[in-house]
Short mmCIF file of C-alpha atoms in Angstrom, two decimals:
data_model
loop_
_atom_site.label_atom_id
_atom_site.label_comp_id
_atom_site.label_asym_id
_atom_site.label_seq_id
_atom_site.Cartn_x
_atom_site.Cartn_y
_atom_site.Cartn_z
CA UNK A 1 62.81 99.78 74.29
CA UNK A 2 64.17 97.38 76.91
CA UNK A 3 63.65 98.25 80.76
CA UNK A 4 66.36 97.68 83.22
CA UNK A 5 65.61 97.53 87.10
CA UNK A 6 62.62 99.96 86.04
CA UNK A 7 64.64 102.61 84.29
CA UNK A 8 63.14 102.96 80.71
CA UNK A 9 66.64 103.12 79.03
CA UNK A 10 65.10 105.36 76.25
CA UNK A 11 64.15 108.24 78.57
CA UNK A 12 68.29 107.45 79.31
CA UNK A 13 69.35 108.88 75.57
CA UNK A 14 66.26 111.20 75.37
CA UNK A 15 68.07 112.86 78.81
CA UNK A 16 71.29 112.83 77.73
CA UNK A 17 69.95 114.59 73.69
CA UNK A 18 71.20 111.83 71.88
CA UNK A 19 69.90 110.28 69.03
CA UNK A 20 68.33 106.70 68.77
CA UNK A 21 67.87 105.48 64.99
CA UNK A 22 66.96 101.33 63.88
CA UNK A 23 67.51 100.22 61.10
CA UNK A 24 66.36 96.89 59.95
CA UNK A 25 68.63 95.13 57.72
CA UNK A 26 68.59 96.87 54.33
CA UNK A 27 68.67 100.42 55.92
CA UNK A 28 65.44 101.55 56.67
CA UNK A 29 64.26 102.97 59.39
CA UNK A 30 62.43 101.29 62.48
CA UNK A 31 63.00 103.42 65.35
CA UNK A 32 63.29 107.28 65.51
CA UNK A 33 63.26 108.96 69.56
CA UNK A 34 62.20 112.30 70.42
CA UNK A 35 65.70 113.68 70.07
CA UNK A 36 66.35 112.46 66.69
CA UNK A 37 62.61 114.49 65.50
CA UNK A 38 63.77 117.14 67.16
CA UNK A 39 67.17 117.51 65.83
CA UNK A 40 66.14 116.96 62.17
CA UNK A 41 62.86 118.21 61.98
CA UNK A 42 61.08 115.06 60.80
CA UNK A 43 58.67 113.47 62.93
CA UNK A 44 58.74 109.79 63.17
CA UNK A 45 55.76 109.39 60.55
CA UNK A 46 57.36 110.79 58.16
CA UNK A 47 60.85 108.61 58.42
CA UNK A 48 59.36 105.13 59.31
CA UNK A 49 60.19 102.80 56.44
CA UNK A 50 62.61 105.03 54.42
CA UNK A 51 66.47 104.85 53.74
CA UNK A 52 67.89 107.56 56.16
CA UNK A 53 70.36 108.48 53.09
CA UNK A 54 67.34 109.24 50.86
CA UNK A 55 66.16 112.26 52.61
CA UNK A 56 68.48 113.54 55.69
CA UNK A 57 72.17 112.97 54.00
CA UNK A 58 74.40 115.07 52.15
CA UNK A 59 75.43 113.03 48.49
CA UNK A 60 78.97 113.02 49.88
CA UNK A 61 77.92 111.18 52.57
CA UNK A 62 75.38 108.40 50.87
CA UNK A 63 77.87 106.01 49.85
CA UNK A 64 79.73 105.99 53.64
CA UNK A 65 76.34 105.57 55.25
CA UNK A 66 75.37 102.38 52.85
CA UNK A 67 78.97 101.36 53.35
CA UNK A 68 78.83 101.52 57.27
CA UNK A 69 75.54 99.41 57.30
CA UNK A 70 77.19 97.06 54.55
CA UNK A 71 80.12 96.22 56.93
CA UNK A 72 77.25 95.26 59.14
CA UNK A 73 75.44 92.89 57.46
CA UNK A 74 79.10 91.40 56.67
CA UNK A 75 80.13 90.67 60.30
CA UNK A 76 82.33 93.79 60.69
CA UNK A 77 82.27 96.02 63.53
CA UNK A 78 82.96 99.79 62.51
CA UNK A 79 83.69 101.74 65.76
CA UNK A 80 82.51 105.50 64.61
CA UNK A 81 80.82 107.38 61.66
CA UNK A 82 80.92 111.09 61.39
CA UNK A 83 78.69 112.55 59.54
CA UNK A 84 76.56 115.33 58.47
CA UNK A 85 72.84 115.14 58.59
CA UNK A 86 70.69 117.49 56.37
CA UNK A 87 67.73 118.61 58.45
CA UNK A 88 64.35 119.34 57.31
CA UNK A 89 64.98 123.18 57.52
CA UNK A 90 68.44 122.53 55.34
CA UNK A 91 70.58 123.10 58.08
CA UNK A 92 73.63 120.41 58.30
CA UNK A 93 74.70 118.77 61.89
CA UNK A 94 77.66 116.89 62.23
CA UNK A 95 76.45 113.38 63.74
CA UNK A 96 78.91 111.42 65.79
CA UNK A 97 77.32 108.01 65.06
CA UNK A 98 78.14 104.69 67.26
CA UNK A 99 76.23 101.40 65.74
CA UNK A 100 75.70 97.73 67.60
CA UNK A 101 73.69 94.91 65.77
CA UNK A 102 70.73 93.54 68.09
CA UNK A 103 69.64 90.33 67.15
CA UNK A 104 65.51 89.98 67.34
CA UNK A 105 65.52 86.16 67.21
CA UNK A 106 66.40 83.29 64.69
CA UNK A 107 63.40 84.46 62.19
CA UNK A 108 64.09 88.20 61.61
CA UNK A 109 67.15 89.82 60.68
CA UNK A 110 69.26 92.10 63.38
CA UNK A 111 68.62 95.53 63.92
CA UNK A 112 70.92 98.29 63.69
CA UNK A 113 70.57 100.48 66.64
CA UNK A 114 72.38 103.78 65.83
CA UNK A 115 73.38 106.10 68.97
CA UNK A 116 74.00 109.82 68.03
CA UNK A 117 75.81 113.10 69.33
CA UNK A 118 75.09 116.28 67.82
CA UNK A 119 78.88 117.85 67.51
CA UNK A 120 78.45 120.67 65.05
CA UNK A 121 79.46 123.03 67.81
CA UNK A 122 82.08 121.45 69.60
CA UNK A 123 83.78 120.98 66.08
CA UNK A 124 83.31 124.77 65.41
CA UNK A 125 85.09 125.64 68.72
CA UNK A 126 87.89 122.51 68.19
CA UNK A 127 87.93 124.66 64.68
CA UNK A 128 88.54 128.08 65.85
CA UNK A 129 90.68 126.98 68.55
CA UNK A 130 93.10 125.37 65.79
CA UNK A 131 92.71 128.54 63.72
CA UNK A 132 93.62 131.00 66.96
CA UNK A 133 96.59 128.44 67.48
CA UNK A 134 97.96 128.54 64.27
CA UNK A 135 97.42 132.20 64.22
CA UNK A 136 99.49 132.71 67.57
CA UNK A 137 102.49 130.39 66.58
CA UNK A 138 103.09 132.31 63.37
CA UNK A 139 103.32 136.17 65.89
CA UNK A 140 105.44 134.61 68.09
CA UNK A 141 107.92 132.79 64.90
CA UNK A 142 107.71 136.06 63.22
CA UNK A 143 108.55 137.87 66.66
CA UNK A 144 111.10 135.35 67.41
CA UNK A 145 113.02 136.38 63.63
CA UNK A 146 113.10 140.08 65.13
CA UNK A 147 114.86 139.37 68.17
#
């Protein structure tokens, strides 16, 4: 991971919890942080080499993954994935994924550098809050037919 004025920008992400996943250029996996062990469980030994979608995604969400790193390889910048990731315990996290290509010279393909945010709970509030909402408009239209 690249330095900048002496700030090791993976201790950055590790800080701020998000995860760091590479992915060389048919999908497997070259870099794994901290955060990204922690989150799912694996430890980097375990990933290094293999297709993300082959152990940590849910089928539904396979084909989007190989679809997102397809557009990729084609030149085509995707701005956002959302997605769930299986963990090793079986648990599922919805992943806010962003994605740049990094070019590692004229020899070797790019590398996908995938940046992370664990949002499982902030779409379970965003959830509940839309539930409560929808709850509270229909007292106050049936209220309103009372009046």
């Amino acid at each position: 991971m690249r330095r900048r004025r002496g700030i090791p920008l993976e201790g950055v992400f590790e800080h701020a919890g998000l995860l760091l996943v590479g992915l060389d250029g048919e999908g497997r996996i070259v870099h794994f942080n901290a955060a990204a062990e922690r989150l799912s469980g694996y430890s980097i030994q375990e990933v290094m080499g293999k297709h993300l979608w082959d152990f940590a995604l849910a089928d539904d969400a396979r084909e989007a993954c190989k679809s997102y790193l397809q557009s990729f390889r084609d030149g085509r910048v995707v701005d956002t994935l959302e997605q769930y990731l299986l963990t090793k315990d079986g648990s599922r996290r919805l992943i806010s994924w962003r994605a740049s290509a990094l070019s590692r010279g004229k020899r070797r393909s790019p590398v996908i550098l995938a940046v992370g945010m664990d949002i499982t709970e902030r779409r379970i509030a965003e959830d509940a809050m839309a539930s409560r909402e929808g709850f509270f408009r229909m007292l106050i239209e049936l209220s309103l037919i009372h009046i």
